[in-house]
Every structure is written in structure tokens, then in C-alpha cells.
mmCIF file of C-alpha atoms and ligand atoms in Angstrom:
data_model
loop_
_atom_site.group_PDB
_atom_site.id
_atom_site.type_symbol
_atom_site.label_atom_id
_atom_site.label_comp_id
_atom_site.label_asym_id
_atom_site.label_seq_id
_atom_site.Cartn_x
_atom_site.Cartn_y
_atom_site.Cartn_z
ATOM 1 C CA MET J 23 -106.096 -69.264 106.822
ATOM 2 C CA SER J 24 -104.899 -71.369 109.768
ATOM 3 C CA ALA J 25 -101.986 -69.937 111.748
ATOM 4 C CA GLU J 26 -99.765 -72.928 110.895
ATOM 5 C CA LYS J 27 -99.997 -72.031 107.200
ATOM 6 C CA ILE J 28 -98.958 -68.414 107.672
ATOM 7 C CA ASN J 29 -95.276 -68.117 106.822
ATOM 8 C CA PRO J 30 -92.931 -65.145 107.202
ATOM 9 C CA TYR J 31 -91.591 -65.164 103.639
ATOM 10 C CA LYS J 32 -94.261 -65.816 101.023
ATOM 11 C CA ASP J 33 -91.866 -66.671 98.159
ATOM 12 C CA SER J 34 -89.443 -68.810 100.148
ATOM 13 C CA GLU J 35 -89.009 -72.494 99.339
ATOM 14 C CA LEU J 36 -88.138 -73.248 102.974
ATOM 15 C CA GLY J 37 -90.681 -74.785 105.360
ATOM 16 C CA LYS J 38 -92.319 -72.720 108.103
ATOM 17 C CA LYS J 39 -89.850 -73.844 110.791
ATOM 18 C CA GLU J 40 -86.769 -72.811 108.794
ATOM 19 C CA GLN J 41 -88.394 -69.521 107.802
ATOM 20 C CA VAL J 42 -89.302 -68.724 111.413
ATOM 21 C CA ALA J 43 -85.737 -69.479 112.573
ATOM 22 C CA GLN J 44 -84.327 -67.307 109.792
ATOM 23 C CA MET J 45 -86.700 -64.456 110.569
ATOM 24 C CA PHE J 46 -85.841 -64.428 114.277
ATOM 25 C CA ASP J 47 -82.118 -64.643 113.462
ATOM 26 C CA ASN J 48 -82.627 -61.559 111.275
ATOM 27 C CA ILE J 49 -84.445 -59.493 113.896
ATOM 28 C CA SER J 50 -82.625 -60.777 116.996
ATOM 29 C CA GLU J 51 -80.465 -57.682 117.489
ATOM 30 C CA ASN J 52 -83.394 -55.287 117.808
ATOM 31 C CA TYR J 53 -86.034 -57.756 119.048
ATOM 32 C CA ASP J 54 -86.013 -56.569 122.676
ATOM 33 C CA GLY J 55 -86.367 -52.890 121.804
ATOM 34 C CA LEU J 56 -89.125 -53.584 119.303
ATOM 35 C CA ASN J 57 -90.946 -55.790 121.769
ATOM 36 C CA ARG J 58 -91.158 -52.960 124.265
ATOM 37 C CA VAL J 59 -92.306 -50.453 121.618
ATOM 38 C CA ILE J 60 -94.905 -52.772 120.094
ATOM 39 C CA SER J 61 -96.481 -53.779 123.397
ATOM 40 C CA LEU J 62 -96.039 -50.259 124.814
ATOM 41 C CA GLY J 63 -94.013 -51.882 127.598
ATOM 42 C CA ILE J 64 -97.005 -53.875 128.867
ATOM 43 C CA ASP J 65 -95.364 -57.231 128.057
ATOM 44 C CA VAL J 66 -93.180 -56.827 131.157
ATOM 45 C CA LYS J 67 -96.308 -56.758 133.322
ATOM 46 C CA TRP J 68 -97.669 -59.895 131.627
ATOM 47 C CA ARG J 69 -94.377 -61.722 132.116
ATOM 48 C CA LYS J 70 -94.415 -60.858 135.822
ATOM 49 C CA LYS J 71 -97.850 -62.484 136.083
ATOM 50 C CA VAL J 72 -96.490 -65.629 134.431
ATOM 51 C CA VAL J 73 -93.590 -65.741 136.894
ATOM 52 C CA LYS J 74 -96.038 -65.443 139.801
ATOM 53 C CA ILE J 75 -98.129 -68.377 138.537
ATOM 54 C CA VAL J 76 -95.049 -70.521 137.929
ATOM 55 C CA GLY J 77 -93.788 -69.677 141.437
ATOM 56 C CA LYS J 78 -96.867 -71.260 143.034
ATOM 57 C CA ASN J 79 -95.495 -74.654 141.974
ATOM 58 C CA ASN J 80 -92.121 -74.088 143.719
ATOM 59 C CA PRO J 81 -90.355 -75.443 140.642
ATOM 60 C CA LYS J 82 -86.843 -76.851 140.811
ATOM 61 C CA GLN J 83 -86.447 -77.588 137.101
ATOM 62 C CA ILE J 84 -87.903 -75.027 134.687
ATOM 63 C CA LEU J 85 -87.994 -75.123 130.904
ATOM 64 C CA ASP J 86 -88.692 -71.959 128.911
ATOM 65 C CA ILE J 87 -89.531 -72.994 125.353
ATOM 66 C CA ALA J 88 -89.076 -70.524 122.491
ATOM 67 C CA THR J 89 -87.081 -68.530 125.025
ATOM 68 C CA GLY J 90 -85.754 -66.141 122.371
ATOM 69 C CA THR J 91 -83.596 -63.498 124.032
ATOM 70 C CA GLY J 92 -84.409 -64.987 127.425
ATOM 71 C CA ASP J 93 -86.498 -62.262 129.091
ATOM 72 C CA LEU J 94 -88.855 -64.697 130.822
ATOM 73 C CA ALA J 95 -86.061 -67.134 131.703
ATOM 74 C CA LEU J 96 -84.154 -64.283 133.351
ATOM 75 C CA MET J 97 -87.192 -63.144 135.318
ATOM 76 C CA MET J 98 -87.839 -66.688 136.575
ATOM 77 C CA ALA J 99 -84.383 -66.756 138.203
ATOM 78 C CA SER J 100 -86.063 -64.769 141.004
ATOM 79 C CA LEU J 101 -87.954 -67.977 141.912
ATOM 80 C CA LYS J 102 -84.614 -69.548 142.887
ATOM 81 C CA PRO J 103 -85.027 -72.825 141.026
ATOM 82 C CA GLU J 104 -82.140 -75.271 140.713
ATOM 83 C CA LYS J 105 -82.012 -74.862 136.944
ATOM 84 C CA ILE J 106 -83.679 -73.023 134.087
ATOM 85 C CA VAL J 107 -83.263 -74.263 130.542
ATOM 86 C CA GLY J 108 -84.104 -71.912 127.673
ATOM 87 C CA LEU J 109 -84.678 -73.619 124.321
ATOM 88 C CA ASP J 110 -85.077 -71.971 120.922
ATOM 89 C CA ILE J 111 -84.596 -72.769 117.230
ATOM 90 C CA SER J 112 -82.969 -69.394 116.540
ATOM 91 C CA ALA J 113 -79.274 -69.335 117.424
ATOM 92 C CA GLY J 114 -79.298 -65.559 116.833
ATOM 93 C CA MET J 115 -81.972 -64.929 119.475
ATOM 94 C CA LEU J 116 -80.165 -67.213 121.934
ATOM 95 C CA GLU J 117 -76.894 -65.365 121.379
ATOM 96 C CA VAL J 118 -78.501 -62.091 122.511
ATOM 97 C CA GLY J 119 -80.032 -63.956 125.463
ATOM 98 C CA LYS J 120 -76.708 -65.516 126.481
ATOM 99 C CA GLN J 121 -75.106 -62.076 126.666
ATOM 100 C CA LYS J 122 -77.906 -60.827 128.926
ATOM 101 C CA ILE J 123 -77.568 -63.890 131.160
ATOM 102 C CA ALA J 124 -73.791 -63.449 131.449
ATOM 103 C CA LYS J 125 -74.309 -59.776 132.338
ATOM 104 C CA ALA J 126 -76.731 -60.794 135.099
ATOM 105 C CA ASN J 127 -74.198 -63.356 136.408
ATOM 106 C CA LEU J 128 -76.696 -66.171 135.892
ATOM 107 C CA SER J 129 -74.815 -68.360 133.428
ATOM 108 C CA ASP J 130 -74.582 -71.182 135.989
ATOM 109 C CA LYS J 131 -78.343 -71.071 136.607
ATOM 110 C CA ILE J 132 -79.734 -70.555 133.091
ATOM 111 C CA GLU J 133 -78.659 -72.750 130.202
ATOM 112 C CA MET J 134 -79.585 -71.726 126.661
ATOM 113 C CA ILE J 135 -79.788 -74.467 124.056
ATOM 114 C CA VAL J 136 -80.615 -74.562 120.382
ATOM 115 C CA GLY J 137 -83.485 -76.979 119.913
ATOM 116 C CA ASP J 138 -86.899 -77.596 118.436
ATOM 117 C CA SER J 139 -90.036 -77.703 120.572
ATOM 118 C CA GLU J 140 -91.295 -80.573 118.429
ATOM 119 C CA GLU J 141 -88.383 -82.843 119.291
ATOM 120 C CA MET J 142 -86.726 -81.926 122.551
ATOM 121 C CA PRO J 143 -83.548 -83.508 123.942
ATOM 122 C CA PHE J 144 -85.057 -84.236 127.373
ATOM 123 C CA LYS J 145 -86.291 -87.382 129.127
ATOM 124 C CA ASP J 146 -89.995 -87.892 129.924
ATOM 125 C CA ASN J 147 -91.257 -86.166 133.092
ATOM 126 C CA THR J 148 -88.249 -83.859 133.555
ATOM 127 C CA PHE J 149 -89.649 -80.395 134.378
ATOM 128 C CA ASP J 150 -91.713 -78.978 137.263
ATOM 129 C CA ALA J 151 -92.761 -76.004 135.173
ATOM 130 C CA ILE J 152 -92.694 -75.238 131.472
ATOM 131 C CA THR J 153 -93.327 -71.783 130.020
ATOM 132 C CA VAL J 154 -93.821 -70.541 126.475
ATOM 133 C CA SER J 155 -94.219 -66.801 125.932
ATOM 134 C CA PHE J 156 -95.187 -65.637 122.454
ATOM 135 C CA GLY J 157 -93.853 -68.897 121.070
ATOM 136 C CA VAL J 158 -96.694 -71.359 120.374
ATOM 137 C CA ARG J 159 -98.050 -69.081 117.639
ATOM 138 C CA ASN J 160 -94.833 -69.631 115.706
ATOM 139 C CA PHE J 161 -94.697 -73.419 116.010
ATOM 140 C CA ALA J 162 -94.747 -75.097 112.603
ATOM 141 C CA HIS J 163 -96.811 -77.974 114.025
ATOM 142 C CA LEU J 164 -98.713 -76.857 117.105
ATOM 143 C CA ASP J 165 -100.083 -80.298 118.062
ATOM 144 C CA LYS J 166 -96.655 -81.888 117.839
ATOM 145 C CA GLY J 167 -95.110 -79.132 119.967
ATOM 146 C CA LEU J 168 -97.774 -79.483 122.653
ATOM 147 C CA THR J 169 -97.638 -83.292 122.925
ATOM 148 C CA GLU J 170 -93.872 -83.013 123.229
ATOM 149 C CA ILE J 171 -94.338 -80.492 126.070
ATOM 150 C CA ALA J 172 -96.706 -82.926 127.828
ATOM 151 C CA ARG J 173 -94.059 -85.639 127.487
ATOM 152 C CA VAL J 174 -91.282 -83.722 129.253
ATOM 153 C CA LEU J 175 -93.530 -82.147 131.916
ATOM 154 C CA LYS J 176 -93.670 -83.961 135.278
ATOM 155 C CA PRO J 177 -97.099 -85.328 136.289
ATOM 156 C CA THR J 178 -97.141 -82.680 139.049
ATOM 157 C CA GLY J 179 -95.829 -79.966 136.740
ATOM 158 C CA VAL J 180 -97.536 -76.887 135.342
ATOM 159 C CA LEU J 181 -97.523 -75.471 131.832
ATOM 160 C CA VAL J 182 -97.929 -71.701 131.547
ATOM 161 C CA ILE J 183 -98.367 -70.141 128.132
ATOM 162 C CA LEU J 184 -98.470 -66.419 127.353
ATOM 163 C CA GLU J 185 -99.713 -65.677 123.865
ATOM 164 C CA THR J 186 -101.332 -62.867 121.923
ATOM 165 C CA SER J 187 -105.096 -63.006 121.601
ATOM 166 C CA ASN J 188 -107.750 -60.715 120.195
ATOM 167 C CA PRO J 189 -110.021 -58.472 122.233
ATOM 168 C CA THR J 190 -113.642 -59.404 121.500
ATOM 169 C CA LYS J 191 -115.464 -56.360 122.894
ATOM 170 C CA PHE J 192 -116.107 -52.928 121.382
ATOM 171 C CA PRO J 193 -114.089 -50.674 121.115
ATOM 172 C CA PHE J 194 -111.003 -52.745 121.979
ATOM 173 C CA LYS J 195 -111.667 -55.231 119.191
ATOM 174 C CA GLN J 196 -111.742 -52.487 116.541
ATOM 175 C CA GLY J 197 -108.850 -50.583 118.111
ATOM 176 C CA TYR J 198 -106.660 -53.669 118.257
ATOM 177 C CA LYS J 199 -107.426 -54.635 114.640
ATOM 178 C CA PHE J 200 -106.399 -51.171 113.514
ATOM 179 C CA TYR J 201 -103.221 -51.359 115.604
ATOM 180 C CA THR J 202 -102.112 -54.784 114.342
ATOM 181 C CA ASN J 203 -103.109 -54.181 110.701
ATOM 182 C CA PHE J 204 -101.796 -50.656 110.202
ATOM 183 C CA ILE J 205 -99.596 -49.379 113.024
ATOM 184 C CA LEU J 206 -97.643 -52.531 113.895
ATOM 185 C CA PRO J 207 -96.351 -53.226 110.345
ATOM 186 C CA VAL J 208 -95.267 -49.574 110.023
ATOM 187 C CA ILE J 209 -93.358 -49.694 113.320
ATOM 188 C CA GLY J 210 -91.815 -52.993 112.201
ATOM 189 C CA LYS J 211 -90.734 -51.545 108.875
ATOM 190 C CA LEU J 212 -89.323 -48.404 110.471
ATOM 191 C CA PHE J 213 -87.312 -50.122 113.161
ATOM 192 C CA SER J 214 -86.490 -53.538 111.802
ATOM 193 C CA LYS J 215 -84.029 -54.612 109.142
ATOM 194 C CA ASP J 216 -86.431 -57.366 108.160
ATOM 195 C CA LYS J 217 -89.264 -55.661 106.306
ATOM 196 C CA VAL J 218 -91.692 -58.566 106.217
ATOM 197 C CA ALA J 219 -91.169 -59.904 109.741
ATOM 198 C CA TYR J 220 -93.647 -57.655 111.453
ATOM 199 C CA SER J 221 -96.340 -58.147 108.816
ATOM 200 C CA TYR J 222 -96.022 -61.869 109.552
ATOM 201 C CA LEU J 223 -96.242 -61.257 113.296
ATOM 202 C CA SER J 224 -99.468 -59.266 113.018
ATOM 203 C CA GLU J 225 -100.988 -61.661 110.461
ATOM 204 C CA SER J 226 -100.312 -64.650 112.676
ATOM 205 C CA ALA J 227 -101.600 -62.761 115.748
ATOM 206 C CA ASN J 228 -104.917 -62.189 113.975
ATOM 207 C CA SER J 229 -105.412 -65.808 113.022
ATOM 208 C CA PHE J 230 -104.167 -67.733 116.076
ATOM 209 C CA PRO J 231 -106.836 -69.522 118.188
ATOM 210 C CA PHE J 232 -107.413 -68.122 121.666
ATOM 211 C CA GLY J 233 -109.618 -68.587 124.735
ATOM 212 C CA ASP J 234 -111.732 -71.744 124.618
ATOM 213 C CA ALA J 235 -110.444 -72.649 121.166
ATOM 214 C CA PHE J 236 -106.893 -72.814 122.505
ATOM 215 C CA ASN J 237 -107.978 -74.589 125.709
ATOM 216 C CA ASN J 238 -109.496 -77.272 123.499
ATOM 217 C CA ILE J 239 -106.261 -77.646 121.563
ATOM 218 C CA LEU J 240 -104.416 -78.107 124.867
ATOM 219 C CA LYS J 241 -106.914 -80.761 125.973
ATOM 220 C CA LYS J 242 -106.606 -82.592 122.665
ATOM 221 C CA ASN J 243 -102.844 -82.804 123.216
ATOM 222 C CA GLY J 244 -102.697 -84.313 126.677
ATOM 223 C CA PHE J 245 -103.520 -81.444 129.050
ATOM 224 C CA THR J 246 -106.252 -81.038 131.635
ATOM 225 C CA HIS J 247 -107.526 -78.357 134.067
ATOM 226 C CA THR J 248 -106.853 -75.728 131.437
ATOM 227 C CA LYS J 249 -107.552 -72.140 132.366
ATOM 228 C CA ASP J 250 -107.288 -68.966 130.314
ATOM 229 C CA THR J 251 -106.830 -65.520 131.826
ATOM 230 C CA PRO J 252 -107.071 -62.660 129.329
ATOM 231 C CA VAL J 253 -104.880 -59.655 130.175
ATOM 232 C CA THR J 254 -105.152 -56.017 129.017
ATOM 233 C CA PHE J 255 -108.632 -56.279 127.424
ATOM 234 C CA GLY J 256 -107.701 -59.613 125.858
ATOM 235 C CA VAL J 257 -104.703 -58.370 123.857
ATOM 236 C CA ALA J 258 -102.873 -61.355 125.358
ATOM 237 C CA THR J 259 -103.935 -64.418 127.343
ATOM 238 C CA ILE J 260 -102.176 -66.479 129.986
ATOM 239 C CA TYR J 261 -103.057 -70.186 129.877
ATOM 240 C CA THR J 262 -102.309 -72.658 132.626
ATOM 241 C CA ALA J 263 -102.618 -76.398 132.160
ATOM 242 C CA TYR J 264 -101.654 -79.655 133.818
ATOM 243 C CA LYS J 265 -101.032 -83.143 132.484
HETATM 244 C C1 LIG K 10 -91.854 -63.885 119.443
HETATM 245 S S1 LIG K 10 -90.427 -64.786 119.945
HETATM 246 C C2 LIG K 10 -90.667 -64.932 121.673
HETATM 247 C C3 LIG K 10 -89.403 -64.961 122.451
HETATM 248 C C4 LIG K 10 -89.530 -64.923 123.973
HETATM 249 N N1 LIG K 10 -90.195 -66.096 124.496
HETATM 250 C C5 LIG K 10 -90.250 -63.689 124.439
HETATM 251 O O1 LIG K 10 -91.234 -63.800 125.158
HETATM 252 O O2 LIG K 10 -89.786 -62.581 124.098
HETATM 253 C C6 LIG K 10 -90.760 -66.415 119.365
HETATM 254 C C7 LIG K 10 -89.603 -67.366 119.483
HETATM 255 O O3 LIG K 10 -90.071 -68.685 119.178
HETATM 256 C C8 LIG K 10 -88.997 -69.403 118.608
HETATM 257 N N2 LIG K 10 -89.523 -70.622 117.996
HETATM 258 C C9 LIG K 10 -90.394 -70.740 116.976
HETATM 259 N N3 LIG K 10 -90.647 -72.020 116.686
HETATM 260 C C10 LIG K 10 -89.928 -72.759 117.564
HETATM 261 C C11 LIG K 10 -89.749 -74.152 117.769
HETATM 262 N N4 LIG K 10 -90.365 -75.035 117.003
HETATM 263 N N5 LIG K 10 -88.937 -74.561 118.748
HETATM 264 C C12 LIG K 10 -88.282 -73.661 119.536
HETATM 265 N N6 LIG K 10 -88.386 -72.332 119.379
HETATM 266 C C13 LIG K 10 -89.200 -71.875 118.406
HETATM 267 C C14 LIG K 10 -88.411 -68.371 117.657
HETATM 268 O O4 LIG K 10 -87.117 -68.695 117.219
HETATM 269 C C15 LIG K 10 -88.470 -67.100 118.514
HETATM 270 O O5 LIG K 10 -87.281 -66.875 119.223
#
């Protein structure tokens, strides 16, 4: 089944977008803790790599789409841009993020806004760098989200995406399958109030296109010079692309 058709709540009458927003609202309070447990803390290392790539562009205006609780947005403050905007459809996730930003005294630098990646409230060619970490997999309409990103990215700007992928080599492929199919849902059920959320997350991780397949999707939606860099045996991949 294609990733776009995988929904969090099988019996819900709501569309994917509303279900995803609801799910992240539900898990927002323990999202950060779970994130660290699930990735065994490695996600912090991946995020640092993203920040380094973004920094090469000396960005003044940065947009972090699907910013969630703002971890990447907060890290990018070290690049000393003029402004970072974090956008997300889940008000619950943003609320947690806003508290973290206030605690770090960065409320004047990082603005968090509720919004949809498929229809963003920004003018064409606004941002020097756009990031999406673990977000594109949850978009209800991937193509629409990506063309909208191309619209608001400056012609000189860079898009950096961090997303889960699947290791292709033995024994990592088998080990990862076992982890996402059996261990991850159990951890999710133990630690999260939302029992189905983590089954959805592992299901969608198994079916989302990665590597060349995702590069091709980027190209189809207005990007060029796409590059994919698998990290940690291909458990995740960092993509860079230009308009
Ligand atoms: C797995 S979380 C990732 C959060 C954060 N970027 C991180 O790295 O921890 C995915 C986020 O994508 C957001 N999201 C999903 N679809 C979206 C859309 N169409 N527009 C904006 N945000 C979206 C969800 O609300 C959720 O906060």
C-alpha cells in the first residue's frame, strides 16, 4: 500500500491530514521522550548533520516544516539566522515546542505557526533554507507538499529533508524489519497514551519511498541536484535538493 494511503486510525471517517494532526496532538506530551527511546538517541546526531548542511548556505530566513516540538528549529538557532519559522498542523506539538523555545530565550528568533505544508501562508521565493525532519512521510499529499515547498524556496535556497528509510543490506535489513514490526509498536504501546500511533509510524516507515525513488519524486515536483545520504546503515536518509 502506498504511504499516502496509510492512516493512523483505520476506522476513522476523517481524512489522513486530520487524523495525523489528531494523532500528533494526542502524543505531543511524550513525543520527545519517545523519540529518543525509539531512535536510541541517534536522531540527535542526524539532526546535527542536517544543521551542518543547512549552515553551508548561510541562511537568513529558515523554514522548518512539520516542526513538531521544534527540536530541529531550536538547533538551527546556532546558525544565527535572522528568523526561523516552524510550521506544523498539530497545535499540540507546537505548544510543547513553544515552551521549549521560551525556555531557551529564543522566542524572538523562532516563530511557531499552525499551518499546512500543502498551502503555506508565505510569498513565493521567501526562504534561504527549508528543512523537514520526519515530516514528509506524514504528508497527506506528498506531491502537493513538495511543489508548495519549491514555491516558497528562494532560487538560491536549499531544501534538506531527514526521513526514515530502510536498510537494504544483510543483516541490517532483517534487524530493522524486526525492530519496526515488533519492538517499536510495543515501546509505543507501553509509553504512549495513543495505542495505535506507533503502529502507524512503523507501518508508514516500512512503505515510504527512499533513496532514488524519493529523489525522483523530488525531481518530479520541481527540484534538481538531488542527493541522498543514508545515515546509520540506511535507517534514515538526508536528502538535499535545489530548485
Ligand atoms: C514525526 S513528527 C516530526 C516532528 C519534528 N520535525 C521532529 O523532527 O521531531 C511529524 C510532524 O509532521 C506534522 N505534519 C504532518 N503533516 C503535516 C502537514 N501537512 N503540514 C504541516 N505539518 C504536518 C505532524 O503534525 C507532526 O508534528
